[in-house]
């Protein structure tokens, strides 16, 4: 299964509908009521990585990076049928390669904190948050 996976960098093959369906199924709890707003986020991201089985979207992640010192990882989601088979790790490997040399930050969900620990992230206590 994982051997048949095609990894793409960029928006090729993606539609707002495919992203929303994957988020709902994963599940990844994000506001998806307005497809154009979902798509805007992807167009504005410096890095979009997708995993495909044929034309089926199996996983997705996006990031914003200045390519020099700072990167921010967002909204990693994997299709439930193929969770726990290495898809997330494959997507993140591409992010790590593309954002090499930078500090990669993210916000985790309650069910995924251990996942990021497993993939080599460490918790920091010097991050700040403000809703705008
Ligand atoms: C969290 C998620 C992205 C993981 O992707 P995945 O493709 O299922 O995970 P992988 O197959 O790459 O797993 C890599 C390793 O982490 C482990 N792992 C998977 N999910 C985990 C979790 N939630 N907590 C701890 N470990 C986890 C796997 O068992 C595997 O371990 P191994 O290397 O010893 O075999 C996926 O389960 C998902 O989409 N969950 C719902 C949405 C979500 O929570 N996204 C993150 C938002 S911040």
PDB file of C-alpha atoms and ligand atoms in Angstrom:
ATOM      1  CA  UNK A   1       0.000   0.000   0.000  1.00  0.00           C
ATOM      2  CA  UNK A   2       2.621   2.528   1.124  1.00  0.00           C
ATOM      3  CA  UNK A   3       4.772   1.430  -1.845  1.00  0.00           C
ATOM      4  CA  UNK A   4       2.023   2.592  -4.262  1.00  0.00           C
ATOM      5  CA  UNK A   5       1.895   6.018  -2.686  1.00  0.00           C
ATOM      6  CA  UNK A   6       2.601   9.004  -4.905  1.00  0.00           C
ATOM      7  CA  UNK A   7       3.903  12.081  -3.124  1.00  0.00           C
ATOM      8  CA  UNK A   8       3.273  15.442  -4.771  1.00  0.00           C
ATOM      9  CA  UNK A   9       4.599  18.874  -3.931  1.00  0.00           C
ATOM     10  CA  UNK A  10       2.118  21.623  -4.823  1.00  0.00           C
ATOM     11  CA  UNK A  11      -1.573  21.906  -5.551  1.00  0.00           C
ATOM     12  CA  UNK A  12      -1.767  19.413  -8.459  1.00  0.00           C
ATOM     13  CA  UNK A  13      -4.942  17.303  -8.271  1.00  0.00           C
ATOM     14  CA  UNK A  14      -6.253  19.072  -5.190  1.00  0.00           C
ATOM     15  CA  UNK A  15      -9.695  20.618  -4.917  1.00  0.00           C
ATOM     16  CA  UNK A  16     -11.380  22.258  -1.923  1.00  0.00           C
ATOM     17  CA  UNK A  17     -13.826  19.314  -1.889  1.00  0.00           C
ATOM     18  CA  UNK A  18     -11.039  16.723  -1.593  1.00  0.00           C
ATOM     19  CA  UNK A  19      -9.389  18.627   1.237  1.00  0.00           C
ATOM     20  CA  UNK A  20     -12.667  19.063   3.134  1.00  0.00           C
ATOM     21  CA  UNK A  21     -13.610  15.388   2.743  1.00  0.00           C
ATOM     22  CA  UNK A  22     -10.214  14.313   4.074  1.00  0.00           C
ATOM     23  CA  UNK A  23     -10.407  16.697   7.037  1.00  0.00           C
ATOM     24  CA  UNK A  24     -13.866  15.406   7.927  1.00  0.00           C
ATOM     25  CA  UNK A  25     -12.835  11.779   7.650  1.00  0.00           C
ATOM     26  CA  UNK A  26      -9.413  12.004   9.396  1.00  0.00           C
ATOM     27  CA  UNK A  27     -10.882  13.742  11.471  1.00  0.00           C
ATOM     28  CA  UNK A  28      -9.098  17.078  11.603  1.00  0.00           C
ATOM     29  CA  UNK A  29     -11.296  19.638  13.281  1.00  0.00           C
ATOM     30  CA  UNK A  30     -11.057  22.765  11.159  1.00  0.00           C
ATOM     31  CA  UNK A  31     -13.619  25.243   9.883  1.00  0.00           C
ATOM     32  CA  UNK A  32     -14.537  23.911   6.448  1.00  0.00           C
ATOM     33  CA  UNK A  33     -17.908  25.581   5.845  1.00  0.00           C
ATOM     34  CA  UNK A  34     -16.526  27.934   3.209  1.00  0.00           C
ATOM     35  CA  UNK A  35     -14.577  26.019   0.519  1.00  0.00           C
ATOM     36  CA  UNK A  36     -13.066  29.212  -0.943  1.00  0.00           C
ATOM     37  CA  UNK A  37     -11.520  30.054   2.455  1.00  0.00           C
ATOM     38  CA  UNK A  38     -10.058  26.542   2.712  1.00  0.00           C
ATOM     39  CA  UNK A  39      -8.541  26.888  -0.751  1.00  0.00           C
ATOM     40  CA  UNK A  40      -7.159  30.359   0.056  1.00  0.00           C
ATOM     41  CA  UNK A  41      -5.105  28.850   2.879  1.00  0.00           C
ATOM     42  CA  UNK A  42      -3.515  26.340   0.513  1.00  0.00           C
ATOM     43  CA  UNK A  43      -2.771  28.935  -2.150  1.00  0.00           C
ATOM     44  CA  UNK A  44      -1.093  31.123   0.471  1.00  0.00           C
ATOM     45  CA  UNK A  45       1.079  28.316   1.887  1.00  0.00           C
ATOM     46  CA  UNK A  46       4.674  28.104   0.729  1.00  0.00           C
ATOM     47  CA  UNK A  47       4.596  24.319   0.832  1.00  0.00           C
ATOM     48  CA  UNK A  48       1.758  21.859   0.179  1.00  0.00           C
ATOM     49  CA  UNK A  49       2.558  18.137   0.241  1.00  0.00           C
ATOM     50  CA  UNK A  50       0.017  15.489  -0.708  1.00  0.00           C
ATOM     51  CA  UNK A  51      -0.006  11.696  -0.824  1.00  0.00           C
ATOM     52  CA  UNK A  52      -2.106   9.850  -3.412  1.00  0.00           C
ATOM     53  CA  UNK A  53      -3.280   6.370  -4.191  1.00  0.00           C
ATOM     54  CA  UNK A  54      -4.229   6.903  -7.829  1.00  0.00           C
ATOM     55  CA  UNK A  55      -6.637   9.827  -7.769  1.00  0.00           C
ATOM     56  CA  UNK A  56      -7.543   9.220  -4.087  1.00  0.00           C
ATOM     57  CA  UNK A  57      -6.114  11.770  -1.671  1.00  0.00           C
ATOM     58  CA  UNK A  58      -4.495   9.736   1.144  1.00  0.00           C
ATOM     59  CA  UNK A  59      -2.831  12.500   3.133  1.00  0.00           C
ATOM     60  CA  UNK A  60      -2.032  16.173   3.221  1.00  0.00           C
ATOM     61  CA  UNK A  61       0.060  18.703   5.061  1.00  0.00           C
ATOM     62  CA  UNK A  62       0.978  22.315   4.442  1.00  0.00           C
ATOM     63  CA  UNK A  63       3.645  24.635   5.786  1.00  0.00           C
ATOM     64  CA  UNK A  64       4.744  28.230   5.659  1.00  0.00           C
ATOM     65  CA  UNK A  65       8.476  28.751   5.585  1.00  0.00           C
ATOM     66  CA  UNK A  66      10.851  31.641   4.961  1.00  0.00           C
ATOM     67  CA  UNK A  67      13.361  29.018   3.839  1.00  0.00           C
ATOM     68  CA  UNK A  68      16.036  30.454   6.102  1.00  0.00           C
ATOM     69  CA  UNK A  69      15.156  30.267   9.772  1.00  0.00           C
ATOM     70  CA  UNK A  70      11.434  29.820  10.485  1.00  0.00           C
ATOM     71  CA  UNK A  71       8.788  27.338   9.354  1.00  0.00           C
ATOM     72  CA  UNK A  72       5.289  26.597  10.583  1.00  0.00           C
ATOM     73  CA  UNK A  73       3.563  23.262   9.992  1.00  0.00           C
ATOM     74  CA  UNK A  74      -0.217  23.113   9.634  1.00  0.00           C
ATOM     75  CA  UNK A  75      -3.066  20.673   9.326  1.00  0.00           C
ATOM     76  CA  UNK A  76      -1.530  17.250   8.804  1.00  0.00           C
ATOM     77  CA  UNK A  77      -4.292  14.753   8.026  1.00  0.00           C
ATOM     78  CA  UNK A  78      -4.287  11.157   6.797  1.00  0.00           C
ATOM     79  CA  UNK A  79      -7.194   9.158   5.399  1.00  0.00           C
ATOM     80  CA  UNK A  80      -8.416   6.795   8.177  1.00  0.00           C
ATOM     81  CA  UNK A  81      -8.230   3.692   5.942  1.00  0.00           C
ATOM     82  CA  UNK A  82      -4.454   4.152   5.682  1.00  0.00           C
ATOM     83  CA  UNK A  83      -3.617   5.696   9.040  1.00  0.00           C
ATOM     84  CA  UNK A  84      -0.741   4.052  10.880  1.00  0.00           C
ATOM     85  CA  UNK A  85       0.895   2.822   7.684  1.00  0.00           C
ATOM     86  CA  UNK A  86       3.580   5.502   7.335  1.00  0.00           C
ATOM     87  CA  UNK A  87       1.744   8.091   5.196  1.00  0.00           C
ATOM     88  CA  UNK A  88       2.098  10.887   7.780  1.00  0.00           C
ATOM     89  CA  UNK A  89       5.771  10.090   8.251  1.00  0.00           C
ATOM     90  CA  UNK A  90       6.327  10.225   4.466  1.00  0.00           C
ATOM     91  CA  UNK A  91       4.627  13.611   4.199  1.00  0.00           C
ATOM     92  CA  UNK A  92       6.650  14.996   7.093  1.00  0.00           C
ATOM     93  CA  UNK A  93       9.915  13.667   5.636  1.00  0.00           C
ATOM     94  CA  UNK A  94       9.290  15.862   2.591  1.00  0.00           C
ATOM     95  CA  UNK A  95       8.547  18.860   4.819  1.00  0.00           C
ATOM     96  CA  UNK A  96      11.750  18.219   6.795  1.00  0.00           C
ATOM     97  CA  UNK A  97      13.739  18.107   3.565  1.00  0.00           C
ATOM     98  CA  UNK A  98      12.139  21.223   2.080  1.00  0.00           C
ATOM     99  CA  UNK A  99      12.418  23.235   5.307  1.00  0.00           C
ATOM    100  CA  UNK A 100      15.898  22.001   6.185  1.00  0.00           C
ATOM    101  CA  UNK A 101      17.924  24.425   8.310  1.00  0.00           C
ATOM    102  CA  UNK A 102      14.845  26.127   9.800  1.00  0.00           C
ATOM    103  CA  UNK A 103      13.047  25.797  13.137  1.00  0.00           C
ATOM    104  CA  UNK A 104       9.730  24.032  12.489  1.00  0.00           C
ATOM    105  CA  UNK A 105       6.864  24.918  14.832  1.00  0.00           C
ATOM    106  CA  UNK A 106       3.335  23.511  15.043  1.00  0.00           C
ATOM    107  CA  UNK A 107       0.228  23.348  17.178  1.00  0.00           C
ATOM    108  CA  UNK A 108      -0.864  19.808  17.964  1.00  0.00           C
ATOM    109  CA  UNK A 109      -4.310  18.406  18.690  1.00  0.00           C
ATOM    110  CA  UNK A 110      -4.903  16.437  21.897  1.00  0.00           C
ATOM    111  CA  UNK A 111      -4.807  13.112  20.015  1.00  0.00           C
ATOM    112  CA  UNK A 112      -1.604  13.844  18.130  1.00  0.00           C
ATOM    113  CA  UNK A 113       0.867  15.197  20.722  1.00  0.00           C
ATOM    114  CA  UNK A 114       2.531  11.798  21.178  1.00  0.00           C
ATOM    115  CA  UNK A 115       2.761  11.448  17.404  1.00  0.00           C
ATOM    116  CA  UNK A 116       4.935  14.527  17.026  1.00  0.00           C
ATOM    117  CA  UNK A 117       7.119  13.405  19.913  1.00  0.00           C
ATOM    118  CA  UNK A 118       7.634  10.126  18.079  1.00  0.00           C
ATOM    119  CA  UNK A 119       8.672  11.990  14.950  1.00  0.00           C
ATOM    120  CA  UNK A 120      11.414  13.895  16.730  1.00  0.00           C
ATOM    121  CA  UNK A 121       9.639  17.092  17.788  1.00  0.00           C
ATOM    122  CA  UNK A 122      10.123  18.392  21.304  1.00  0.00           C
ATOM    123  CA  UNK A 123       7.769  20.510  23.343  1.00  0.00           C
ATOM    124  CA  UNK A 124       8.825  24.138  23.835  1.00  0.00           C
ATOM    125  CA  UNK A 125       7.720  26.556  26.537  1.00  0.00           C
ATOM    126  CA  UNK A 126       8.719  29.779  24.803  1.00  0.00           C
ATOM    127  CA  UNK A 127       5.896  30.040  22.271  1.00  0.00           C
ATOM    128  CA  UNK A 128       3.124  32.652  22.512  1.00  0.00           C
ATOM    129  CA  UNK A 129      -0.315  32.759  20.985  1.00  0.00           C
ATOM    130  CA  UNK A 130      -2.799  35.544  20.273  1.00  0.00           C
ATOM    131  CA  UNK A 131      -6.069  35.209  18.382  1.00  0.00           C
ATOM    132  CA  UNK A 132      -6.448  38.025  15.823  1.00  0.00           C
TER     133      UNK A 132
HETATM  134  C1  LIG B   1      -1.923  11.891  13.410  1.00  0.00           C
HETATM  135  C2  LIG B   1      -1.857  11.372  11.953  1.00  0.00           C
HETATM  136  C3  LIG B   1      -1.562  12.530  11.018  1.00  0.00           C
HETATM  137  C4  LIG B   1      -0.731  10.317  11.879  1.00  0.00           C
HETATM  138  O1  LIG B   1      -0.525   9.920  10.546  1.00  0.00           O
HETATM  139  P1  LIG B   1      -0.309   8.378  10.169  1.00  0.00           P
HETATM  140  O2  LIG B   1      -0.018   8.279   8.741  1.00  0.00           O
HETATM  141  O3  LIG B   1      -1.482   7.625  10.692  1.00  0.00           O
HETATM  142  O4  LIG B   1       0.946   7.987  11.084  1.00  0.00           O
HETATM  143  P2  LIG B   1       2.271   7.197  10.608  1.00  0.00           P
HETATM  144  O5  LIG B   1       1.844   5.922   9.980  1.00  0.00           O
HETATM  145  O6  LIG B   1       3.169   8.113   9.881  1.00  0.00           O
HETATM  146  O7  LIG B   1       2.886   6.853  12.060  1.00  0.00           O
HETATM  147  C5  LIG B   1       4.278   6.963  12.350  1.00  0.00           C
HETATM  148  C6  LIG B   1       4.478   6.402  13.730  1.00  0.00           C
HETATM  149  O8  LIG B   1       3.679   7.121  14.694  1.00  0.00           O
HETATM  150  C7  LIG B   1       2.741   6.245  15.357  1.00  0.00           C
HETATM  151  N1  LIG B   1       1.474   6.987  15.524  1.00  0.00           N
HETATM  152  C8  LIG B   1       0.497   7.187  14.597  1.00  0.00           C
HETATM  153  N2  LIG B   1      -0.489   7.969  15.099  1.00  0.00           N
HETATM  154  C9  LIG B   1      -0.118   8.251  16.393  1.00  0.00           C
HETATM  155  C10 LIG B   1      -0.730   9.013  17.442  1.00  0.00           C
HETATM  156  N3  LIG B   1      -1.894   9.655  17.268  1.00  0.00           N
HETATM  157  N4  LIG B   1      -0.059   9.082  18.626  1.00  0.00           N
HETATM  158  C11 LIG B   1       1.137   8.452  18.815  1.00  0.00           C
HETATM  159  N5  LIG B   1       1.754   7.717  17.844  1.00  0.00           N
HETATM  160  C12 LIG B   1       1.130   7.622  16.648  1.00  0.00           C
HETATM  161  C13 LIG B   1       2.617   5.048  14.428  1.00  0.00           C
HETATM  162  O9  LIG B   1       2.227   3.898  15.132  1.00  0.00           O
HETATM  163  C14 LIG B   1       4.014   4.945  13.850  1.00  0.00           C
HETATM  164  O10 LIG B   1       4.866   4.321  14.778  1.00  0.00           O
HETATM  165  P3  LIG B   1       6.068   3.330  14.301  1.00  0.00           P
HETATM  166  O11 LIG B   1       7.044   4.181  13.519  1.00  0.00           O
HETATM  167  O12 LIG B   1       6.624   2.816  15.588  1.00  0.00           O
HETATM  168  O13 LIG B   1       5.414   2.288  13.448  1.00  0.00           O
HETATM  169  C15 LIG B   1      -3.180  10.664  11.513  1.00  0.00           C
HETATM  170  O14 LIG B   1      -3.467   9.627  12.430  1.00  0.00           O
HETATM  171  C16 LIG B   1      -4.365  11.607  11.432  1.00  0.00           C
HETATM  172  O15 LIG B   1      -4.670  12.152  10.357  1.00  0.00           O
HETATM  173  N6  LIG B   1      -5.068  11.803  12.569  1.00  0.00           N
HETATM  174  C17 LIG B   1      -6.242  12.692  12.604  1.00  0.00           C
HETATM  175  C18 LIG B   1      -5.879  14.142  12.332  1.00  0.00           C
HETATM  176  C19 LIG B   1      -4.828  14.675  13.289  1.00  0.00           C
HETATM  177  O16 LIG B   1      -4.859  14.469  14.502  1.00  0.00           O
HETATM  178  N7  LIG B   1      -3.844  15.404  12.685  1.00  0.00           N
HETATM  179  C20 LIG B   1      -2.815  16.082  13.440  1.00  0.00           C
HETATM  180  C21 LIG B   1      -3.321  17.438  13.782  1.00  0.00           C
HETATM  181  S1  LIG B   1      -2.133  18.397  14.620  1.00  0.00           S
END
